[in-house]
């Protein structure tokens, strides 16, 4: 059952249901199948993909035709719904581009159609979470700005202030996919899942039928798989709907193989694992692993599932190319990879090697999955926790030591250390494009970033976060290449009006108009900004009017650049009579600006409603 989040003072959102064309991540195959023969008007092709139009691209060395496909929820008149997830895909019928194209966007709002305003559709940023208190801050990323039509900028606040903040469940476990779209916060004593939509900068809640012990967010989708004592369920994070699966028993963990359309489910009490169909969620086959196993990963090369039994035995499950084959999968084992089942697993992408961290011994073993043999072994740290992959390097954190260890899986016995400052590492994560490892340092309130440099991983950047964060998730919504003639961007269009999208390829460019419309009148803050003066420590009351839609509450940001650094407070303004009212306490003397953000989407129009001088 879908529920609104309780009124806790945080910004929440109602999860969209009943969408007949939910945004999906388009693949090259979908793009090819979605093209229309007559682009005179919008056409639905069964994937929620609409061919907007085709445009001719003229280049000095040739050119071709560029087609724009839009996958998004749509209004009754066929326009994209404002404030909802949108996937834009550009397909070039011509010579492949040598460089990644550049995408620029201008919006002509309904209220002022003659005044085009540049907007940035890229939404890169890093969410840092203090799982103890539940505080979330979203730090700005490159290309994440937007035009604030009222003249004030909230996207890149001075002093490195966060773009967005939220208050999540304190003490919850945070799960996320590597694509950086969703975060899910869960507690084992509750069936409520708190959902963070990093694309739309919003939070909400869905209810799972079971209390979770493990939550896995499926990359490239809007689904979370909830594992618990009551079984296995799949929750749609957009609609809140719950789907049962064909899994039985007491599931321990799941791993996804999108290239095979399969999911492997291990069991806490049985040696029998279950292969499910990724789309229908039905049972494909039961596979006896020969040992009770726990954590499981999928290695894209050579296309196998890998898990470790309670006795430390490595188990490799190779699905048959035809799921109707009997048996549906073959099983191989390798002894002596670990001493217990308490391990960390990380598979190299496109490279047939696996890192197995034996936490009991503080050792990392390198397994060649093609040869099914241990080809290297390195002592890493005394109390290893997480392990992630950066290219062919495994990066390992420690629970006690101020150090990260890297191991070269290509060579097996090459390793090194990176010293970290300020405290032990929190939960390691990798950005969506696999270019950096994020290391949150809670004690020092910093985020360190590991990049490849001089042929090995190195700490190349350290950023202040403003919170004792122990979890970091990079959200990168930018134009990406699916192949040399196809590019994709997942974003949100916040304004009602006409967006003009200009794609520049080489020395040519093409422009596509896209109509965007909401479900009704949007909320717009009206009236001039107030000029207020108070004594330091005295509470400030700010009120303003809203026309159009009348939301129950309006989020307000109070911001000041003080001698001690940036101050920001996210507040809710409640309706009192015909105006909205909020109060905040300036912590010290200085000048403050107060902005109102009445839309569902954080990137919607913001308005300066007050300037406050605290003496």
XYZ file of C-alpha atoms in Angstrom:
615
model
C 0.000 0.000 0.000
C 1.307 3.404 -0.953
C 1.440 5.954 1.836
C 2.496 9.549 2.163
C 5.402 10.184 4.491
C 4.334 11.388 7.964
C 4.734 15.113 8.687
C 8.235 15.167 10.125
C 9.320 18.566 8.836
C 11.117 17.067 5.881
C 10.236 17.532 2.243
C 8.285 14.584 0.897
C 6.636 13.625 -2.348
C 3.735 11.540 -3.454
C 4.934 8.708 -5.625
C 3.362 8.793 -9.067
C 0.963 5.973 -9.847
C -1.140 4.950 -12.791
C 1.350 6.036 -15.406
C 0.651 4.522 -18.782
C 4.086 5.422 -20.095
C 6.618 5.169 -17.292
C 10.098 6.328 -18.228
C 12.471 3.493 -19.048
C 16.153 3.374 -19.840
C 16.250 2.821 -23.567
C 18.630 0.311 -25.080
C 19.921 0.335 -28.608
C 17.481 -2.438 -29.464
C 14.517 -0.467 -28.145
C 15.649 2.568 -30.084
C 15.815 0.603 -33.287
C 12.388 -0.901 -32.684
C 10.819 2.381 -31.650
C 11.486 4.400 -34.781
C 8.460 5.562 -36.696
C 8.048 5.577 -40.422
C 6.001 8.815 -40.335
C 7.259 11.375 -37.820
C 4.478 13.855 -38.581
C 3.123 13.569 -35.027
C 3.841 11.820 -31.728
C 3.525 8.063 -31.985
C 3.589 5.493 -29.214
C 5.648 2.377 -29.911
C 4.802 0.281 -26.879
C 7.852 1.300 -24.845
C 6.659 4.738 -23.785
C 8.989 6.086 -26.482
C 7.676 8.877 -28.678
C 9.453 9.948 -31.848
C 9.323 13.726 -31.567
C 10.794 14.471 -34.980
C 13.698 13.926 -37.337
C 16.091 16.718 -38.207
C 18.703 16.912 -40.953
C 22.281 17.415 -39.746
C 24.663 19.160 -42.144
C 28.378 18.669 -41.552
C 31.429 19.650 -43.570
C 32.235 15.969 -44.053
C 28.683 14.751 -44.672
C 25.941 14.623 -42.095
C 22.789 12.586 -41.741
C 19.470 12.521 -39.955
C 19.066 12.790 -36.194
C 15.979 11.409 -34.516
C 14.822 12.322 -30.995
C 12.863 9.792 -28.959
C 11.282 10.814 -25.668
C 10.220 8.290 -23.032
C 8.159 9.904 -20.276
C 4.767 10.120 -18.586
C 2.525 12.251 -20.772
C -0.495 14.480 -20.325
C -3.754 13.994 -22.215
C -2.591 16.185 -25.103
C 0.626 14.166 -25.536
C 2.955 16.665 -23.870
C 5.608 15.504 -21.427
C 4.410 15.935 -17.844
C 6.477 18.529 -16.046
C 8.448 17.417 -12.997
C 8.505 13.725 -13.987
C 11.439 11.518 -15.095
C 12.224 11.851 -18.799
C 14.572 9.817 -20.996
C 15.841 11.604 -24.105
C 17.504 9.486 -26.781
C 19.158 10.899 -29.902
C 19.833 8.514 -32.807
C 22.028 9.541 -35.724
C 21.527 7.921 -39.118
C 24.893 8.789 -40.607
C 28.621 8.555 -39.981
C 29.471 7.886 -36.302
C 30.534 10.912 -34.271
C 34.147 11.073 -33.158
C 33.368 12.983 -29.940
C 30.480 13.085 -27.477
C 27.930 15.653 -28.700
C 27.011 18.708 -26.664
C 23.400 19.238 -25.590
C 22.010 22.711 -24.831
C 18.458 23.489 -23.744
C 16.253 26.571 -23.678
C 12.748 26.734 -22.232
C 9.994 29.131 -23.268
C 7.624 29.148 -20.266
C 3.863 29.234 -20.820
C 3.599 32.552 -18.991
C 6.314 34.236 -21.110
C 6.633 32.229 -24.355
C 8.653 34.942 -26.102
C 11.387 34.930 -23.458
C 13.610 31.878 -23.830
C 15.706 30.974 -20.766
C 18.709 28.645 -20.836
C 18.396 25.590 -18.597
C 20.855 22.826 -17.731
C 19.356 19.359 -17.935
C 22.412 17.688 -16.405
C 21.834 16.641 -12.804
C 25.096 15.460 -11.371
C 25.724 15.504 -7.637
C 26.762 13.413 -4.656
C 24.379 12.524 -1.830
C 26.071 12.138 1.545
C 24.082 10.457 4.329
C 24.681 10.355 8.070
C 22.962 7.022 8.700
C 23.044 7.573 12.473
C 20.963 10.768 12.378
C 19.350 10.366 8.949
C 20.678 13.698 7.643
C 21.142 13.803 3.855
C 22.964 16.562 1.987
C 23.324 16.649 -1.785
C 26.572 18.248 -2.870
C 26.664 19.948 -6.291
C 28.298 18.247 -9.226
C 29.706 19.498 -12.522
C 27.095 20.688 -14.957
C 24.347 20.589 -12.350
C 23.323 24.231 -12.457
C 20.009 25.631 -13.578
C 18.644 29.050 -14.301
C 16.614 30.524 -11.459
C 14.004 32.691 -13.151
C 13.658 34.960 -10.132
C 17.282 36.031 -10.286
C 18.574 33.985 -7.335
C 20.671 30.864 -7.844
C 20.056 27.818 -5.663
C 21.984 25.303 -7.722
C 25.474 26.437 -6.753
C 25.372 28.234 -3.447
C 28.492 30.080 -2.382
C 30.890 28.333 -0.023
C 30.112 24.836 -1.266
C 26.708 24.630 0.381
C 24.492 21.666 -0.405
C 21.951 21.910 -3.208
C 19.319 19.949 -1.349
C 18.812 18.434 2.079
C 16.448 15.877 3.567
C 15.841 14.230 6.922
C 15.679 10.439 6.596
C 15.013 7.624 9.039
C 17.691 7.637 11.744
C 19.670 4.428 12.060
C 18.422 2.992 8.775
C 20.388 0.890 6.300
C 20.991 2.680 2.990
C 20.849 0.775 -0.313
C 21.423 2.183 -3.787
C 22.135 1.071 -7.314
C 25.327 1.893 -9.155
C 23.377 4.094 -11.598
C 22.782 6.655 -8.823
C 19.032 7.085 -9.410
C 17.485 5.728 -6.215
C 18.360 5.333 -2.550
C 16.275 3.145 -0.237
C 16.456 3.393 3.561
C 15.189 0.416 5.540
C 15.032 -0.968 9.063
C 14.669 -4.677 9.914
C 11.892 -3.908 12.416
C 9.681 -2.069 9.919
C 8.022 -2.806 6.584
C 8.222 0.868 5.588
C 10.865 1.766 3.022
C 11.956 5.367 2.706
C 12.716 6.232 -0.914
C 15.020 9.003 -2.152
C 14.664 9.998 -5.798
C 18.021 11.627 -6.550
C 16.896 12.632 -10.036
C 13.930 14.676 -8.788
C 15.460 15.628 -5.413
C 12.525 14.237 -3.424
C 11.654 11.664 -0.769
C 8.692 9.426 -0.090
C 7.670 6.134 1.454
C 6.444 2.784 0.188
C 5.379 -0.223 2.185
C 6.915 -3.641 1.677
C 4.979 -6.813 2.523
C 7.975 -8.090 4.501
C 10.459 -6.620 6.974
C 13.761 -6.358 5.070
C 17.095 -7.861 6.000
C 18.610 -6.980 2.604
C 17.465 -4.466 -0.034
C 18.955 -4.503 -3.537
C 18.191 -1.675 -5.969
C 18.083 -2.963 -9.543
C 20.182 -0.840 -11.900
C 18.490 0.576 -14.971
C 15.035 0.176 -13.475
C 12.754 1.658 -10.821
C 12.622 -1.523 -8.725
C 13.961 -2.574 -5.337
C 14.172 -6.238 -4.323
C 13.362 -6.742 -0.652
C 14.801 -9.843 1.035
C 13.509 -10.862 4.454
C 12.341 -13.674 6.690
C 8.957 -13.487 4.967
C 10.411 -14.176 1.515
C 11.266 -12.013 -1.480
C 9.223 -9.150 -2.938
C 9.807 -6.585 -5.679
C 8.719 -2.987 -5.042
C 8.191 -0.442 -7.808
C 9.744 2.742 -6.423
C 7.749 4.983 -8.778
C 4.267 3.598 -8.186
C 4.645 1.816 -4.852
C 3.160 -1.381 -6.289
C 4.467 -4.698 -4.965
C 5.006 -7.867 -7.005
C 5.364 -11.344 -5.601
C 8.102 -13.595 -7.003
C 8.442 -17.290 -7.665
C 11.069 -17.611 -4.933
C 10.351 -19.823 -1.921
C 12.198 -20.683 1.271
C 14.272 -18.160 3.231
C 16.128 -15.921 0.743
C 19.555 -14.604 1.720
C 20.608 -12.405 -1.195
C 19.942 -11.673 -4.886
C 22.112 -10.773 -7.871
C 20.934 -9.499 -11.265
C 22.081 -10.591 -14.716
C 20.311 -8.143 -17.058
C 22.178 -9.471 -20.099
C 20.681 -12.915 -19.396
C 17.343 -11.709 -18.045
C 17.894 -13.697 -14.833
C 18.142 -13.264 -11.062
C 19.853 -15.713 -8.698
C 18.447 -16.025 -5.171
C 20.509 -17.747 -2.458
C 18.967 -19.180 0.722
C 19.874 -18.840 4.398
C 19.007 -22.446 5.306
C 19.188 -24.463 2.094
C 21.890 -25.275 -0.442
C 19.319 -24.849 -3.199
C 19.409 -21.482 -4.992
C 16.696 -20.292 -7.362
C 16.939 -18.754 -10.815
C 14.129 -16.290 -11.559
C 13.141 -14.584 -14.775
C 14.052 -10.901 -14.384
C 10.903 -9.718 -16.178
C 8.155 -12.160 -15.204
C 9.682 -12.857 -11.740
C 8.732 -16.506 -12.201
C 10.912 -19.430 -11.173
C 13.103 -20.684 -14.034
C 14.997 -23.409 -12.197
C 16.251 -24.561 -8.805
C 20.024 -25.062 -8.589
C 21.724 -27.126 -5.894
C 24.926 -25.325 -4.919
C 26.103 -28.120 -2.639
C 26.485 -25.696 0.258
C 24.412 -23.025 2.033
C 25.544 -19.723 0.496
C 25.020 -16.046 1.224
C 26.243 -12.987 -0.711
C 26.112 -13.350 -4.485
C 27.329 -11.242 -7.421
C 27.087 -11.490 -11.207
C 30.317 -11.343 -13.219
C 29.618 -9.980 -16.702
C 32.685 -11.789 -18.021
C 32.263 -14.741 -18.388
C 28.543 -14.263 -17.561
C 28.256 -16.270 -14.321
C 26.852 -15.872 -10.830
C 29.384 -16.254 -8.011
C 28.733 -16.884 -4.319
C 30.619 -18.256 -1.305
C 29.370 -20.955 1.032
C 29.487 -20.919 4.820
C 32.603 -23.138 4.614
C 34.465 -20.621 2.401
C 33.931 -22.617 -0.782
C 33.517 -20.553 -3.962
C 30.508 -21.561 -6.074
C 30.131 -20.546 -9.726
C 26.708 -20.871 -11.391
C 26.741 -20.804 -15.194
C 23.225 -20.412 -16.650
C 22.495 -22.303 -19.862
C 21.996 -20.216 -22.985
C 18.496 -21.701 -23.273
C 16.522 -21.601 -20.020
C 14.501 -24.637 -21.138
C 17.673 -26.735 -21.110
C 17.902 -29.377 -18.385
C 19.820 -28.559 -16.290
C 19.204 -24.812 -16.587
C 22.609 -24.082 -15.050
C 25.867 -25.842 -14.278
C 27.670 -25.519 -10.956
C 31.416 -25.508 -10.275
C 33.167 -25.097 -6.924
C 36.601 -24.024 -5.757
C 37.833 -24.863 -2.248
C 40.093 -22.770 -0.050
C 39.060 -19.340 -1.321
C 38.020 -18.204 2.175
C 37.871 -19.648 5.691
C 34.235 -18.701 6.336
C 31.258 -17.297 4.479
C 31.973 -13.795 5.815
C 33.397 -12.350 2.618
C 33.295 -9.337 0.366
C 32.887 -9.984 -3.362
C 33.642 -7.670 -6.289
C 33.720 -8.672 -9.951
C 35.727 -6.768 -12.525
C 33.604 -5.403 -15.380
C 34.396 -7.069 -18.696
C 37.362 -8.897 -17.184
C 37.100 -12.534 -15.949
C 38.509 -11.987 -12.474
C 36.965 -11.717 -9.035
C 38.127 -10.219 -5.733
C 37.226 -12.285 -2.651
C 37.973 -10.587 0.666
C 38.226 -13.039 3.573
C 37.299 -10.798 6.491
C 38.397 -13.351 9.097
C 41.959 -13.409 7.754
C 42.215 -9.890 6.318
C 43.203 -11.360 2.986
C 42.130 -10.748 -0.617
C 42.239 -13.662 -3.033
C 42.146 -13.072 -6.785
C 40.119 -15.700 -8.646
C 40.364 -16.212 -12.390
C 36.831 -17.224 -13.358
C 37.869 -18.553 -16.763
C 40.410 -20.953 -15.222
C 38.523 -21.279 -11.911
C 41.704 -20.882 -9.922
C 43.214 -18.561 -7.315
C 45.885 -16.592 -9.198
C 46.933 -14.169 -6.484
C 46.655 -13.524 -2.751
C 47.339 -10.342 -0.802
C 47.141 -9.466 2.877
C 45.073 -6.297 2.896
C 44.005 -4.918 6.298
C 43.319 -6.331 9.752
C 39.566 -5.623 9.691
C 38.464 -5.299 6.045
C 34.937 -4.090 5.360
C 33.932 -3.044 1.845
C 35.517 -3.957 -1.467
C 34.715 -2.235 -4.791
C 36.218 -2.249 -8.272
C 37.906 0.648 -10.082
C 38.817 -0.651 -13.543
C 40.816 -3.832 -12.848
C 41.740 -2.730 -9.317
C 39.997 -3.874 -6.139
C 39.853 -1.171 -3.446
C 39.383 -2.341 0.162
C 38.464 -0.311 3.269
C 39.180 -1.144 6.915
C 36.996 -0.728 10.004
C 39.858 0.471 12.212
C 42.872 1.565 10.171
C 43.174 4.904 8.330
C 44.132 3.201 5.112
C 42.739 1.879 1.851
C 44.360 -1.046 0.070
C 44.311 -1.635 -3.674
C 45.038 -4.895 -5.465
C 45.651 -5.230 -9.207
C 43.463 -8.144 -10.325
C 45.208 -8.273 -13.700
C 48.547 -9.129 -12.108
C 47.199 -10.804 -8.969
C 50.120 -10.051 -6.650
C 50.519 -6.295 -7.159
C 49.078 -4.116 -4.390
C 49.539 -0.851 -2.528
C 48.109 1.380 0.179
C 46.523 4.822 0.306
C 46.503 6.697 3.601
C 43.306 8.541 4.504
C 43.088 11.374 6.994
C 40.519 12.363 9.581
C 38.963 8.985 10.392
C 38.132 5.524 9.101
C 36.324 5.062 5.808
C 32.575 4.667 5.639
C 30.770 2.635 3.006
C 32.664 2.617 -0.291
C 30.825 3.274 -3.552
C 31.645 3.845 -7.215
C 30.230 6.608 -9.396
C 27.810 5.610 -12.209
C 30.436 5.798 -14.954
C 33.063 3.879 -12.984
C 35.626 6.675 -12.908
C 36.032 7.201 -9.164
C 35.580 5.579 -5.756
C 33.849 7.656 -3.073
C 35.127 7.398 0.517
C 33.007 9.207 3.149
C 34.899 10.099 6.337
C 32.295 10.684 9.070
C 34.702 11.836 11.796
C 36.177 14.547 9.564
C 32.960 15.424 7.675
C 34.738 14.992 4.370
C 34.369 12.990 1.173
C 37.541 11.691 -0.443
C 37.646 10.572 -4.066
C 39.926 7.961 -5.611
C 40.775 8.235 -9.329
C 43.145 6.349 -11.587
C 46.496 8.118 -11.845
C 49.876 6.856 -13.050
C 48.532 3.351 -13.558
C 47.026 2.835 -10.117
C 44.280 4.207 -7.819
C 45.154 7.418 -5.961
C 43.236 9.781 -3.660
C 42.877 12.860 -5.828
C 40.257 15.014 -4.108
C 38.867 15.768 -0.649
C 35.641 17.752 -0.180
C 33.949 19.108 2.933
C 30.426 17.681 3.286
C 28.945 19.531 6.259
C 27.701 16.320 7.880
C 29.207 13.244 9.523
C 28.288 11.146 6.518
C 29.164 7.465 6.328
C 27.376 6.728 3.025
C 27.902 8.507 -0.308
C 26.067 7.965 -3.584
C 26.996 9.721 -6.834
C 24.097 10.695 -9.051
C 25.110 11.474 -12.609
C 22.468 12.448 -15.114
C 24.292 13.551 -18.228
C 24.407 12.753 -21.902
C 25.967 9.309 -22.313
C 26.939 7.322 -25.391
C 25.082 4.059 -26.003
C 27.020 3.544 -29.232
C 28.813 5.886 -31.688
C 25.483 6.994 -33.207
C 23.142 6.933 -30.189
C 23.158 9.106 -27.055
C 20.879 9.228 -24.030
C 20.059 11.563 -21.159
C 17.748 10.923 -18.216
C 16.513 14.131 -16.650
C 13.519 16.152 -15.450
C 11.842 19.053 -17.251
C 10.382 21.238 -14.533
C 8.778 24.139 -16.381
C 5.486 24.151 -18.288
C 6.222 25.429 -21.786
C 8.281 24.490 -24.829
C 11.805 23.150 -24.449
C 14.156 23.644 -27.384
C 16.873 20.979 -27.290
C 19.936 21.689 -29.436
C 22.334 18.823 -30.094
C 25.722 19.884 -31.454
C 27.678 17.221 -33.339
C 30.975 18.294 -34.838
C 30.453 21.539 -36.757
C 26.683 21.073 -37.107
C 23.658 21.205 -34.853
C 19.977 20.270 -34.816
C 17.184 21.626 -32.593
C 14.086 19.762 -31.365
C 11.031 21.371 -29.713
C 9.459 19.376 -26.842
C 6.141 20.407 -25.277
C 5.991 20.114 -21.480
C 2.809 20.524 -19.469
C 1.627 19.796 -15.918
C -1.664 18.398 -14.633
C -3.027 21.806 -13.716
C -2.004 25.269 -12.603
C 1.413 25.306 -10.986
C 2.141 27.059 -7.724
C 3.817 30.444 -8.276
C 5.082 32.750 -5.536
C 3.827 36.310 -6.032
C 4.678 39.710 -4.606
C 7.932 41.561 -3.889
C 10.571 40.232 -1.510
C 10.320 41.482 2.079
C 13.126 43.522 3.634
C 13.439 42.555 7.322
C 15.783 43.516 10.152
C 16.066 41.717 13.484
C 18.432 41.369 16.394
C 20.784 38.388 16.349
C 19.117 35.446 18.062
C 15.627 36.813 17.459
C 13.248 34.630 15.447
C 12.281 35.872 11.983
C 8.811 35.343 10.540
C 8.501 35.417 6.759
C 5.207 35.311 4.871
C 4.389 35.277 1.168
C 1.538 34.599 -1.243
C 1.172 31.758 -3.761
C -1.072 31.830 -6.821
C -2.256 28.960 -8.981
C -2.137 25.643 -7.152
C -2.303 25.792 -3.350
C 0.024 23.170 -1.841
C -0.428 22.210 1.801
C 3.120 23.310 2.547
C 5.851 25.111 0.613
C 9.518 24.340 1.151
C 11.660 27.323 2.101
C 15.432 27.698 2.151
C 17.040 30.245 4.477
C 20.632 30.892 3.403
C 23.409 33.133 4.636
C 27.113 33.429 3.935
C 28.488 34.111 7.413
C 32.001 34.648 8.753
C 31.968 31.072 10.053
C 30.886 29.668 6.680
C 27.615 29.034 4.847
C 24.392 28.652 6.822
C 21.374 26.933 5.320
C 18.118 25.738 6.820
C 15.319 23.929 4.959
C 11.919 24.775 6.415
C 8.237 24.191 5.685
C 5.932 27.179 5.266
C 2.310 26.434 6.241
C -0.750 28.205 4.945
C -2.258 30.747 7.343
C -5.230 32.507 5.826
C -4.316 33.463 2.274
C -0.528 33.458 2.858
C 2.228 30.996 3.692
C 4.230 31.545 6.888
C 7.516 30.195 8.198
C 9.926 31.110 11.007
C 13.665 30.634 11.428
C 16.338 31.690 13.928
C 19.430 33.426 12.494
C 22.336 31.851 14.403
C 24.445 35.025 14.306
C 24.665 38.483 12.844
C 24.754 38.643 9.083
C 22.692 38.888 5.925
C 20.309 36.109 4.941
C 18.187 35.357 1.897
C 14.988 33.329 2.038
C 13.758 31.424 -1.039
C 10.460 29.620 -1.591
C 10.314 26.466 -3.719
C 6.615 25.718 -4.263
C 6.977 22.987 -6.902
C 7.113 19.203 -6.400
C 10.486 19.199 -8.082
C 13.461 20.903 -6.465
C 14.669 22.265 -9.797
C 11.370 24.054 -10.402
C 11.237 27.827 -10.213
C 12.444 29.296 -6.908
C 11.627 32.790 -5.709
C 13.377 35.168 -3.340
C 10.744 36.088 -0.714
C 12.805 37.930 1.911
C 16.137 39.505 2.717
C 16.944 39.497 6.407
C 19.622 41.518 8.183
C 20.451 40.245 11.679
C 22.349 42.767 13.786
